mmCIF file of C-alpha atoms in Angstrom:
data_model
loop_
_atom_site.group_PDB
_atom_site.id
_atom_site.type_symbol
_atom_site.label_atom_id
_atom_site.label_comp_id
_atom_site.label_asym_id
_atom_site.label_seq_id
_atom_site.Cartn_x
_atom_site.Cartn_y
_atom_site.Cartn_z
ATOM 1 C CA MET J 4 0.000 0.000 0.000
ATOM 2 C CA THR J 5 1.177 3.493 -0.681
ATOM 3 C CA HIS J 6 0.450 6.786 0.940
ATOM 4 C CA MET J 7 1.141 10.153 -0.593
ATOM 5 C CA PRO J 8 0.355 12.928 1.902
ATOM 6 C CA HIS J 9 -1.625 15.810 0.443
ATOM 7 C CA MET J 10 -2.367 13.984 -2.808
ATOM 8 C CA PRO J 11 -6.075 14.219 -3.642
ATOM 9 C CA GLN J 12 -7.708 10.841 -4.043
ATOM 10 C CA ALA J 13 -10.434 10.112 -6.543
ATOM 11 C CA LEU J 14 -13.504 11.092 -4.576
ATOM 12 C CA ASP J 15 -15.618 8.538 -6.395
ATOM 13 C CA ALA J 16 -13.257 5.637 -5.654
ATOM 14 C CA PRO J 17 -14.749 3.211 -3.133
ATOM 15 C CA LEU J 18 -13.438 3.267 0.402
ATOM 16 C CA ALA J 19 -12.419 -0.034 1.970
ATOM 17 C CA ILE J 20 -11.628 -0.706 5.611
ATOM 18 C CA ARG J 21 -9.498 -3.739 6.416
ATOM 19 C CA GLY J 22 -7.037 -5.024 8.944
ATOM 20 C CA PHE J 23 -3.499 -3.662 9.005
ATOM 21 C CA VAL J 24 -0.812 -5.833 7.389
ATOM 22 C CA ALA J 25 2.964 -5.434 7.699
ATOM 23 C CA ALA J 26 3.233 -4.064 4.148
ATOM 24 C CA ASP J 27 1.190 -1.052 5.343
ATOM 25 C CA THR J 28 3.871 0.043 7.816
ATOM 26 C CA ASP J 29 5.602 2.799 5.838
ATOM 27 C CA ALA J 30 2.327 4.308 4.583
ATOM 28 C CA VAL J 31 0.838 4.292 8.085
ATOM 29 C CA ILE J 32 3.946 5.907 9.563
ATOM 30 C CA ALA J 33 3.891 8.613 6.880
ATOM 31 C CA LEU J 34 0.230 9.316 7.641
ATOM 32 C CA TRP J 35 0.781 9.358 11.417
ATOM 33 C CA GLN J 36 3.799 11.626 11.186
ATOM 34 C CA HIS J 37 1.653 14.083 9.284
ATOM 35 C CA ALA J 38 -1.468 13.711 11.449
ATOM 36 C CA PHE J 39 0.353 13.540 14.801
ATOM 37 C CA PRO J 40 3.304 15.995 14.850
ATOM 38 C CA GLU J 41 4.472 14.515 18.163
ATOM 39 C CA TYR J 42 5.440 11.350 16.221
ATOM 40 C CA ARG J 43 8.180 13.420 14.560
ATOM 41 C CA GLU J 44 9.716 14.503 17.882
ATOM 42 C CA PRO J 45 12.822 12.410 18.668
ATOM 43 C CA GLY J 46 12.660 13.537 22.313
ATOM 44 C CA LYS J 47 9.469 11.512 22.796
ATOM 45 C CA PRO J 48 10.517 7.861 22.390
ATOM 46 C CA HIS J 49 7.085 6.719 23.634
ATOM 47 C CA ARG J 50 5.716 8.373 20.456
ATOM 48 C CA ASP J 51 7.803 6.231 18.096
ATOM 49 C CA PRO J 52 5.338 5.103 15.396
ATOM 50 C CA ARG J 53 7.270 1.887 14.681
ATOM 51 C CA LEU J 54 7.070 0.974 18.356
ATOM 52 C CA SER J 55 3.354 1.841 18.435
ATOM 53 C CA ILE J 56 2.785 -0.524 15.522
ATOM 54 C CA ALA J 57 4.882 -3.276 17.130
ATOM 55 C CA ASN J 58 2.956 -2.901 20.395
ATOM 56 C CA LYS J 59 -0.378 -3.148 18.599
ATOM 57 C CA LEU J 60 0.732 -6.181 16.596
ATOM 58 C CA ALA J 61 1.671 -7.834 19.906
ATOM 59 C CA THR J 62 -1.735 -7.101 21.490
ATOM 60 C CA GLN J 63 -5.036 -7.549 19.630
ATOM 61 C CA PRO J 64 -3.620 -6.943 16.141
ATOM 62 C CA ASP J 65 -7.057 -7.717 14.707
ATOM 63 C CA LEU J 66 -8.236 -4.380 16.139
ATOM 64 C CA PHE J 67 -5.865 -2.304 13.950
ATOM 65 C CA PHE J 68 -7.645 -1.020 10.850
ATOM 66 C CA VAL J 69 -6.707 0.973 7.763
ATOM 67 C CA ALA J 70 -8.980 2.737 5.303
ATOM 68 C CA THR J 71 -7.909 2.585 1.679
ATOM 69 C CA ARG J 72 -9.014 4.248 -1.510
ATOM 70 C CA ASP J 73 -7.438 3.165 -4.806
ATOM 71 C CA ALA J 74 -4.902 1.041 -2.853
ATOM 72 C CA THR J 75 -3.765 4.164 -0.966
ATOM 73 C CA ILE J 76 -4.024 4.296 2.804
ATOM 74 C CA VAL J 77 -6.123 7.330 3.706
ATOM 75 C CA GLY J 78 -6.914 6.540 7.352
ATOM 76 C CA THR J 79 -6.195 4.424 10.419
ATOM 77 C CA VAL J 80 -7.714 3.539 13.745
ATOM 78 C CA MET J 81 -6.656 1.193 16.521
ATOM 79 C CA ALA J 82 -8.981 -0.239 19.153
ATOM 80 C CA GLY J 83 -8.417 -2.252 22.293
ATOM 81 C CA TYR J 84 -10.597 -4.108 24.770
ATOM 82 C CA ASP J 85 -9.554 -5.277 28.226
ATOM 83 C CA GLY J 86 -12.792 -7.060 29.107
ATOM 84 C CA HIS J 87 -14.117 -4.005 30.938
ATOM 85 C CA ARG J 88 -13.774 -1.013 28.594
ATOM 86 C CA GLY J 89 -12.799 -0.454 25.011
ATOM 87 C CA TRP J 90 -10.441 2.212 23.764
ATOM 88 C CA LEU J 91 -9.847 3.986 20.467
ATOM 89 C CA TYR J 92 -6.392 5.205 19.470
ATOM 90 C CA SER J 93 -4.586 6.669 16.492
ATOM 91 C CA LEU J 94 -7.578 7.752 14.428
ATOM 92 C CA ALA J 95 -5.950 9.557 11.533
ATOM 93 C CA VAL J 96 -7.229 10.644 8.135
ATOM 94 C CA ASP J 97 -5.084 12.058 5.363
ATOM 95 C CA PRO J 98 -5.698 15.833 5.286
ATOM 96 C CA ALA J 99 -6.537 15.653 1.560
ATOM 97 C CA ALA J 100 -9.298 13.150 2.351
ATOM 98 C CA ARG J 101 -10.853 14.791 5.401
ATOM 99 C CA ARG J 102 -14.513 15.778 5.708
ATOM 100 C CA LEU J 103 -15.537 12.880 3.450
ATOM 101 C CA GLY J 104 -16.789 10.590 6.233
ATOM 102 C CA ILE J 105 -13.657 8.431 6.419
ATOM 103 C CA GLY J 106 -13.026 9.120 10.119
ATOM 104 C CA THR J 107 -16.682 8.473 10.903
ATOM 105 C CA ARG J 108 -16.560 5.150 9.047
ATOM 106 C CA LEU J 109 -13.334 4.122 10.776
ATOM 107 C CA VAL J 110 -14.811 4.876 14.213
ATOM 108 C CA ALA J 111 -17.998 2.948 13.362
ATOM 109 C CA HIS J 112 -15.902 0.003 12.134
ATOM 110 C CA ALA J 113 -13.818 -0.060 15.318
ATOM 111 C CA GLU J 114 -16.937 0.304 17.485
ATOM 112 C CA ALA J 115 -18.568 -2.649 15.684
ATOM 113 C CA ALA J 116 -15.462 -4.768 16.288
ATOM 114 C CA LEU J 117 -15.596 -3.871 19.992
ATOM 115 C CA VAL J 118 -19.339 -4.611 20.219
ATOM 116 C CA ALA J 119 -18.669 -8.013 18.624
ATOM 117 C CA ARG J 120 -16.320 -8.726 21.565
ATOM 118 C CA GLY J 121 -19.009 -7.755 24.087
ATOM 119 C CA CYS J 122 -17.561 -4.345 24.888
ATOM 120 C CA PRO J 123 -20.124 -2.211 26.789
ATOM 121 C CA LYS J 124 -18.377 1.199 26.570
ATOM 122 C CA VAL J 125 -15.575 2.777 24.609
ATOM 123 C CA ASN J 126 -13.203 5.485 25.833
ATOM 124 C CA LEU J 127 -10.756 7.730 24.038
ATOM 125 C CA GLN J 128 -8.546 10.642 24.907
ATOM 126 C CA VAL J 129 -8.086 13.889 23.000
ATOM 127 C CA MET J 130 -5.356 16.440 23.561
ATOM 128 C CA PRO J 131 -6.961 19.617 24.993
ATOM 129 C CA ASP J 132 -5.475 21.832 22.263
ATOM 130 C CA LYS J 133 -7.435 20.077 19.495
ATOM 131 C CA PRO J 134 -10.932 21.623 19.457
ATOM 132 C CA ASP J 135 -11.592 20.366 15.921
ATOM 133 C CA VAL J 136 -11.020 16.789 17.098
ATOM 134 C CA MET J 137 -13.299 17.401 20.088
ATOM 135 C CA ARG J 138 -16.049 18.643 17.717
ATOM 136 C CA PHE J 139 -15.610 15.560 15.515
ATOM 137 C CA TYR J 140 -16.094 13.146 18.414
ATOM 138 C CA ASP J 141 -18.937 15.231 19.833
ATOM 139 C CA ALA J 142 -20.760 14.869 16.497
ATOM 140 C CA LEU J 143 -20.366 11.075 16.855
ATOM 141 C CA GLY J 144 -21.979 11.096 20.307
ATOM 142 C CA TYR J 145 -18.864 11.049 22.489
ATOM 143 C CA ARG J 146 -19.076 13.134 25.664
ATOM 144 C CA ALA J 147 -16.591 14.070 28.344
ATOM 145 C CA ASP J 148 -16.868 11.674 31.276
ATOM 146 C CA PRO J 149 -16.761 13.201 34.765
ATOM 147 C CA VAL J 150 -13.386 11.575 35.477
ATOM 148 C CA VAL J 151 -9.783 12.662 35.643
ATOM 149 C CA SER J 152 -7.430 10.781 33.362
ATOM 150 C CA LEU J 153 -4.266 9.773 35.184
ATOM 151 C CA GLY J 154 -1.209 8.174 33.689
ATOM 152 C CA LYS J 155 2.188 6.838 34.627
ATOM 153 C CA ARG J 156 5.012 5.913 32.269
ATOM 154 C CA LEU J 157 6.286 2.402 32.908
ATOM 155 C CA GLU J 158 9.682 1.157 31.919
ATOM 156 C CA ALA J 159 8.202 -2.132 30.759
ATOM 157 C CA LYS J 160 9.945 -4.236 28.147
ATOM 158 C CA GLN J 161 8.551 -3.227 24.770
ATOM 159 C CA PRO J 162 8.381 -5.315 21.579
ATOM 160 C CA GLU J 163 11.030 -4.541 19.007
ATOM 161 C CA PRO J 164 9.903 -1.832 16.572
ATOM 162 C CA VAL J 165 8.651 -3.037 13.202
ATOM 163 C CA ALA J 166 11.583 -3.311 10.810
ATOM 164 C CA GLU J 167 11.898 -0.857 7.944
ATOM 165 C CA SER J 168 10.482 -2.302 4.749
#
């Protein structure tokens, strides 16, 4: 699969959503580095896209989806389910393909996969400086929960990053 950031896709080409495969790695990384600027920051090793892919392939790889149009990756989403709550991560759509319903379809696809596993609720986190992302999720029915998100970085052994193709 290829990915050419900022290249308009044929708007009439059908959109397909399928599971990630290793051959998608470079295209997904290119998309993520454009969609998530923090993935380009070498001072944030926990934001290494190759490591993120390796971690997902080690845990519920069947919940890692890509959207394609004309064999070009135009979007991604990852989901996870721990038996209690589901999570959505790394929803990204190529800027040239935004506002065409691709993100909405990716979220619906991931939600359906979680429902099929018996997941009763899905959570996600949005950086506070992204009001456009907040509006997107609000339009899909997501609301802020009355909770405080806490986190702690662990120095756990991580899978080896996916090799360059």
